[in-house]
Short mmCIF file of C-alpha atoms in Angstrom, two decimals:
data_model
loop_
_atom_site.label_atom_id
_atom_site.label_comp_id
_atom_site.label_asym_id
_atom_site.label_seq_id
_atom_site.Cartn_x
_atom_site.Cartn_y
_atom_site.Cartn_z
CA UNK A 27 -6.09 -13.61 25.25
CA UNK A 28 -2.68 -14.65 24.01
CA UNK A 29 -0.32 -14.31 27.00
CA UNK A 30 0.93 -17.90 27.48
CA UNK A 31 4.01 -19.40 29.02
CA UNK A 32 6.71 -20.53 26.72
CA UNK A 33 6.02 -17.76 24.33
CA UNK A 34 8.85 -16.17 22.07
CA UNK A 35 8.30 -12.63 20.68
CA UNK A 36 10.25 -11.25 17.79
CA UNK A 37 11.19 -7.74 18.80
CA UNK A 38 12.23 -5.26 16.05
CA UNK A 39 12.96 -1.61 15.60
CA UNK A 40 9.29 -0.93 14.84
CA UNK A 41 6.30 -0.04 16.87
CA UNK A 42 4.23 -3.19 16.83
CA UNK A 43 6.60 -5.49 18.61
CA UNK A 44 7.54 -3.17 21.40
CA UNK A 45 3.90 -2.50 21.95
CA UNK A 46 3.10 -6.14 22.18
CA UNK A 47 6.03 -6.72 24.72
CA UNK A 48 4.79 -3.88 26.78
CA UNK A 49 1.31 -5.12 26.85
CA UNK A 50 2.38 -8.59 27.54
CA UNK A 51 4.22 -7.21 30.61
CA UNK A 52 1.15 -5.28 31.82
CA UNK A 53 -1.35 -7.92 31.21
CA UNK A 54 0.56 -10.78 32.83
CA UNK A 55 3.75 -9.74 34.43
CA UNK A 56 4.30 -13.11 36.15
CA UNK A 57 4.81 -14.77 32.75
CA UNK A 58 8.42 -15.01 31.47
CA UNK A 59 8.47 -13.95 27.92
CA UNK A 60 11.52 -14.66 25.66
CA UNK A 61 12.42 -11.92 23.21
CA UNK A 62 14.52 -12.30 20.05
CA UNK A 63 15.88 -10.27 17.18
CA UNK A 64 17.04 -11.59 13.87
CA UNK A 65 19.68 -9.57 12.31
CA UNK A 66 23.51 -9.00 11.55
CA UNK A 67 25.42 -7.70 14.58
CA UNK A 68 25.18 -4.01 15.37
CA UNK A 69 22.20 -3.41 12.94
CA UNK A 70 19.47 -1.21 14.12
CA UNK A 71 16.94 -3.98 14.54
CA UNK A 72 19.53 -5.70 17.01
CA UNK A 73 20.19 -2.71 18.96
CA UNK A 74 16.62 -1.25 19.50
CA UNK A 75 15.31 -5.00 20.15
CA UNK A 76 17.69 -5.53 22.88
CA UNK A 77 16.87 -2.19 24.29
CA UNK A 78 13.18 -2.88 24.28
CA UNK A 79 13.74 -6.04 26.24
CA UNK A 80 16.18 -4.44 28.60
CA UNK A 81 13.59 -1.71 29.30
CA UNK A 82 10.93 -4.26 30.20
CA UNK A 83 13.34 -6.80 31.89
CA UNK A 84 12.77 -9.47 29.48
CA UNK A 85 15.49 -11.99 28.39
CA UNK A 86 16.70 -11.36 24.87
CA UNK A 87 18.93 -12.96 22.21
CA UNK A 88 20.03 -11.95 18.94
CA UNK A 89 19.63 -14.63 16.22
CA UNK A 90 22.55 -14.15 13.66
CA UNK A 91 21.63 -13.67 9.94
CA UNK A 92 24.02 -13.56 6.96
CA UNK A 93 23.58 -13.00 3.25
CA UNK A 94 22.95 -16.61 2.61
CA UNK A 95 19.51 -16.64 3.93
CA UNK A 96 17.69 -16.11 0.69
CA UNK A 97 19.21 -19.17 -0.93
CA UNK A 98 18.75 -21.26 2.45
CA UNK A 99 15.12 -20.32 3.17
CA UNK A 100 13.53 -18.73 -0.09
CA UNK A 101 12.04 -21.88 -1.43
CA UNK A 102 10.89 -23.05 2.00
CA UNK A 103 9.00 -19.67 2.49
CA UNK A 104 7.28 -20.16 -1.01
CA UNK A 105 6.47 -23.83 -0.47
CA UNK A 106 5.11 -23.54 3.15
CA UNK A 107 3.23 -20.32 2.86
CA UNK A 108 1.83 -21.07 -0.52
CA UNK A 109 2.92 -17.66 -1.95
CA UNK A 110 1.64 -15.62 0.91
CA UNK A 111 5.20 -15.06 2.15
CA UNK A 112 7.68 -13.96 -0.59
CA UNK A 113 11.13 -15.14 -0.70
CA UNK A 114 12.54 -11.76 0.46
CA UNK A 115 10.95 -12.22 3.85
CA UNK A 116 12.22 -15.67 4.32
CA UNK A 117 14.58 -14.42 6.92
CA UNK A 118 11.79 -15.17 9.36
CA UNK A 119 12.71 -18.86 9.13
CA UNK A 120 16.06 -18.18 10.78
CA UNK A 121 14.09 -18.18 13.87
CA UNK A 122 12.74 -21.80 13.59
CA UNK A 123 15.84 -23.79 14.94
CA UNK A 124 15.98 -21.37 17.95
CA UNK A 125 12.29 -22.03 18.71
CA UNK A 126 12.76 -25.97 18.37
CA UNK A 127 15.82 -26.03 20.42
CA UNK A 128 14.34 -23.79 23.19
CA UNK A 129 11.21 -25.91 23.35
CA UNK A 130 8.98 -22.86 22.88
CA UNK A 131 5.24 -23.55 22.43
CA UNK A 132 4.14 -20.20 20.88
CA UNK A 133 5.73 -17.53 18.78
CA UNK A 134 4.20 -14.08 18.75
CA UNK A 135 4.22 -11.73 15.73
CA UNK A 136 3.07 -8.13 15.21
CA UNK A 137 1.76 -8.87 11.65
CA UNK A 138 -0.95 -6.56 10.43
CA UNK A 139 -0.33 -3.77 13.23
CA UNK A 140 0.49 -1.33 10.49
CA UNK A 141 -2.83 -1.85 8.79
CA UNK A 142 -5.21 -1.52 11.70
CA UNK A 143 -3.24 1.49 13.07
CA UNK A 144 -3.63 3.43 9.87
CA UNK A 145 0.25 3.79 9.26
CA UNK A 146 0.01 1.99 5.90
CA UNK A 147 -2.35 4.73 4.42
CA UNK A 148 -0.62 6.14 1.31
CA UNK A 149 -0.53 10.18 1.27
CA UNK A 150 -2.43 10.15 -2.10
CA UNK A 151 -5.53 9.03 -0.48
CA UNK A 152 -6.12 12.74 0.61
CA UNK A 153 -6.73 13.47 -3.00
CA UNK A 154 -8.39 10.20 -4.09
CA UNK A 155 -11.86 10.00 -5.31
CA UNK A 156 -13.99 7.11 -6.44
CA UNK A 157 -11.65 6.19 -9.30
CA UNK A 158 -8.09 6.02 -7.85
CA UNK A 159 -5.03 6.86 -9.79
CA UNK A 160 -2.37 4.40 -10.62
CA UNK A 161 -0.08 5.80 -8.08
CA UNK A 162 -2.53 5.05 -5.33
CA UNK A 163 -2.99 1.43 -6.37
CA UNK A 164 0.64 0.89 -6.63
CA UNK A 165 0.99 1.98 -3.10
CA UNK A 166 -1.76 -0.60 -2.17
CA UNK A 167 0.16 -3.22 -3.81
CA UNK A 168 3.09 -2.23 -1.82
CA UNK A 169 6.30 -3.36 -3.79
CA UNK A 170 4.96 -6.52 -5.03
CA UNK A 171 4.76 -5.24 -8.71
CA UNK A 172 8.35 -3.83 -8.60
CA UNK A 173 9.64 -7.10 -7.29
CA UNK A 174 7.79 -9.15 -9.84
CA UNK A 175 9.28 -6.97 -12.63
CA UNK A 176 12.69 -8.11 -11.51
CA UNK A 177 11.99 -11.92 -12.11
CA UNK A 178 9.27 -12.08 -14.72
CA UNK A 179 9.68 -11.89 -18.53
CA UNK A 180 8.48 -8.59 -19.73
CA UNK A 181 5.39 -9.72 -21.65
CA UNK A 182 4.37 -12.00 -18.66
CA UNK A 183 4.90 -9.09 -16.13
CA UNK A 184 2.88 -6.50 -18.27
CA UNK A 185 -0.09 -8.92 -18.52
CA UNK A 186 0.19 -9.58 -14.67
CA UNK A 187 0.57 -5.92 -13.62
CA UNK A 188 -2.44 -4.77 -15.78
CA UNK A 189 -4.74 -7.46 -14.34
CA UNK A 190 -3.61 -6.69 -10.81
CA UNK A 191 -4.29 -2.97 -11.10
CA UNK A 192 -7.63 -3.56 -12.82
CA UNK A 193 -8.68 -5.98 -10.14
CA UNK A 194 -7.82 -3.63 -7.44
CA UNK A 195 -9.40 -0.56 -9.17
CA UNK A 196 -12.63 -2.57 -9.49
CA UNK A 197 -12.63 -3.56 -5.81
CA UNK A 198 -11.99 0.04 -4.82
CA UNK A 199 -14.84 1.25 -6.93
CA UNK A 200 -17.26 -1.39 -5.73
CA UNK A 201 -16.75 -0.48 -2.04
CA UNK A 202 -19.80 1.10 -0.29
CA UNK A 203 -17.51 3.11 2.07
CA UNK A 204 -18.31 6.77 1.94
CA UNK A 205 -14.68 8.03 1.84
CA UNK A 206 -11.30 7.13 0.24
CA UNK A 207 -9.99 5.75 3.50
CA UNK A 208 -12.79 3.48 4.00
CA UNK A 209 -12.58 2.17 0.61
CA UNK A 210 -9.06 1.72 0.92
CA UNK A 211 -9.52 -0.15 4.18
CA UNK A 212 -11.73 -2.64 2.44
CA UNK A 213 -9.48 -3.07 -0.52
CA UNK A 214 -6.65 -3.68 1.91
CA UNK A 215 -8.30 -6.16 4.15
CA UNK A 216 -10.29 -8.04 1.57
CA UNK A 217 -7.61 -8.33 -1.32
CA UNK A 218 -4.20 -7.26 -0.20
CA UNK A 219 -3.96 -8.78 3.42
CA UNK A 220 -6.82 -11.26 3.71
CA UNK A 221 -7.68 -11.74 7.51
CA UNK A 222 -5.72 -14.56 9.00
CA UNK A 223 -3.75 -15.18 5.91
CA UNK A 224 -0.56 -15.52 8.10
CA UNK A 225 -2.07 -17.51 10.83
CA UNK A 226 -0.02 -20.58 11.80
CA UNK A 227 1.48 -20.59 8.29
CA UNK A 228 4.72 -18.69 9.28
CA UNK A 229 6.81 -20.80 11.75
CA UNK A 230 3.85 -23.10 12.30
CA UNK A 231 5.88 -26.17 12.22
CA UNK A 232 8.09 -24.99 15.02
CA UNK A 233 5.60 -23.20 17.44
CA UNK A 234 1.89 -22.11 17.26
CA UNK A 235 1.70 -18.49 15.89
CA UNK A 236 0.22 -15.84 18.13
CA UNK A 237 -1.00 -12.86 15.99
CA UNK A 238 -2.81 -10.48 18.40
CA UNK A 239 -3.31 -7.84 15.62
CA UNK A 240 -5.35 -10.40 13.52
CA UNK A 241 -7.84 -10.54 16.38
CA UNK A 242 -11.30 -9.94 14.50
CA UNK A 243 -12.60 -8.02 17.44
CA UNK A 244 -9.64 -5.74 17.42
CA UNK A 245 -9.63 -5.36 13.62
CA UNK A 246 -13.33 -4.45 13.64
CA UNK A 247 -12.94 -1.95 16.39
CA UNK A 248 -10.01 -0.26 14.85
CA UNK A 249 -12.08 0.33 11.70
CA UNK A 250 -14.61 2.32 13.68
CA UNK A 251 -11.98 4.94 14.56
CA UNK A 252 -12.22 7.98 12.23
CA UNK A 253 -9.53 8.06 9.54
CA UNK A 254 -8.26 11.49 10.68
CA UNK A 255 -7.29 9.96 13.93
CA UNK A 256 -5.74 6.66 12.47
CA UNK A 257 -3.99 8.21 9.54
CA UNK A 258 -0.23 7.98 9.90
CA UNK A 259 -0.81 5.96 13.01
CA UNK A 260 -1.54 9.21 14.93
CA UNK A 261 -3.83 7.73 17.65
CA UNK A 262 -1.63 4.49 17.75
CA UNK A 263 1.70 6.53 18.47
CA UNK A 264 -0.31 8.76 20.97
CA UNK A 265 -1.44 5.57 22.89
CA UNK A 266 2.09 4.30 23.17
CA UNK A 267 3.42 7.57 24.30
CA UNK A 268 0.42 7.88 26.83
CA UNK A 269 0.32 4.27 28.03
CA UNK A 270 3.83 2.91 27.58
CA UNK A 271 6.37 5.78 28.13
CA UNK A 272 9.12 3.14 28.93
CA UNK A 273 9.15 1.88 25.27
CA UNK A 274 8.12 5.12 23.82
CA UNK A 275 11.16 6.88 24.86
CA UNK A 276 13.41 4.39 22.88
CA UNK A 277 14.49 5.27 19.31
CA UNK A 278 11.85 4.35 16.92
CA UNK A 279 13.68 4.72 13.49
CA UNK A 280 17.08 5.31 11.92
CA UNK A 281 16.60 9.20 12.36
CA UNK A 282 17.22 8.63 16.11
CA UNK A 283 14.02 10.16 17.48
CA UNK A 284 11.61 8.60 19.72
CA UNK A 285 8.05 8.01 18.94
CA UNK A 286 6.16 11.26 17.70
CA UNK A 287 2.50 11.49 16.60
CA UNK A 288 2.40 15.06 14.98
CA UNK A 289 4.42 14.34 11.83
CA UNK A 290 1.48 12.57 10.09
CA UNK A 291 -0.06 15.97 9.17
CA UNK A 292 2.65 16.72 6.81
CA UNK A 293 1.68 13.75 4.67
CA UNK A 294 -2.14 14.26 4.80
CA UNK A 295 -2.66 18.14 4.60
CA UNK A 296 -5.82 17.77 2.57
CA UNK A 297 -7.54 15.54 5.07
CA UNK A 298 -6.40 17.79 8.01
CA UNK A 299 -7.83 20.81 6.25
CA UNK A 300 -10.98 19.12 5.26
CA UNK A 301 -11.64 18.02 8.80
CA UNK A 302 -10.72 21.35 10.35
CA UNK A 303 -8.25 19.77 12.75
CA UNK A 304 -5.62 21.84 14.64
CA UNK A 305 -2.27 22.08 12.87
CA UNK A 306 -0.35 21.52 16.15
CA UNK A 307 -0.42 18.78 18.67
CA UNK A 308 -2.51 19.34 21.98
CA UNK A 309 -0.39 21.42 24.38
CA UNK A 310 -0.38 18.64 27.08
CA UNK A 311 1.64 16.63 24.67
CA UNK A 312 4.11 19.35 23.70
CA UNK A 313 6.57 18.35 26.48
CA UNK A 314 6.81 14.74 25.11
CA UNK A 315 7.36 15.65 21.43
#
């Protein structure tokens, strides 16, 4: 649906952008896709981003980044995204001049891939009930509260933190989903990452944003997959290994390993035991692990 000419894809060391690049190549191999990576020279993002591009034979450029980005783009991020993009993530605006100078009409992002794949599930969900603990809610909020604590006056932060936790706890308890993973999905999609919150708000002035993971059909489909398959991105990782081995073989994190889909079990042993799933990966995948 979103393979158009004059598109630029930001490729990082993560799974989402490499999957998008591989899918783009498979769906429409005749369209030239420009890939970029934003980062300092020799950083992991730059190295793996260029490897992904080379594996798929796409042109690639590194957009340099230095320590001044927060001062240069922080206010712009807060103003344009109206609070949906925090100042820490304002490095994304370093790409804007490149898009304008190159005359790109579209910019593609992998936002929300971690959510629909199940890779964002906190391990504490395996033990969570109808009333979640504060640790679970802290995980749901990400690091937002920790970041706010750095910049807010103590009294103001305390009121904000308590109100936020109460709000999330109430939303979690009101969910009609039958298991902690379903309730957490509803909490995440309805309150933490509202659908399409990022669409056309990040880099929208420079090029139209394409965000395939925000497609409602894809989101709805992903939520029908049983949590024991989604948790830790197990099915997501397995799909990449099966369907896109060229990018699956590349290093996926700073450990230096390629993509694996068996290590999710260490983080969610209670779910594994409850569902009676095997403790080892299927034999046909043993050679790939």
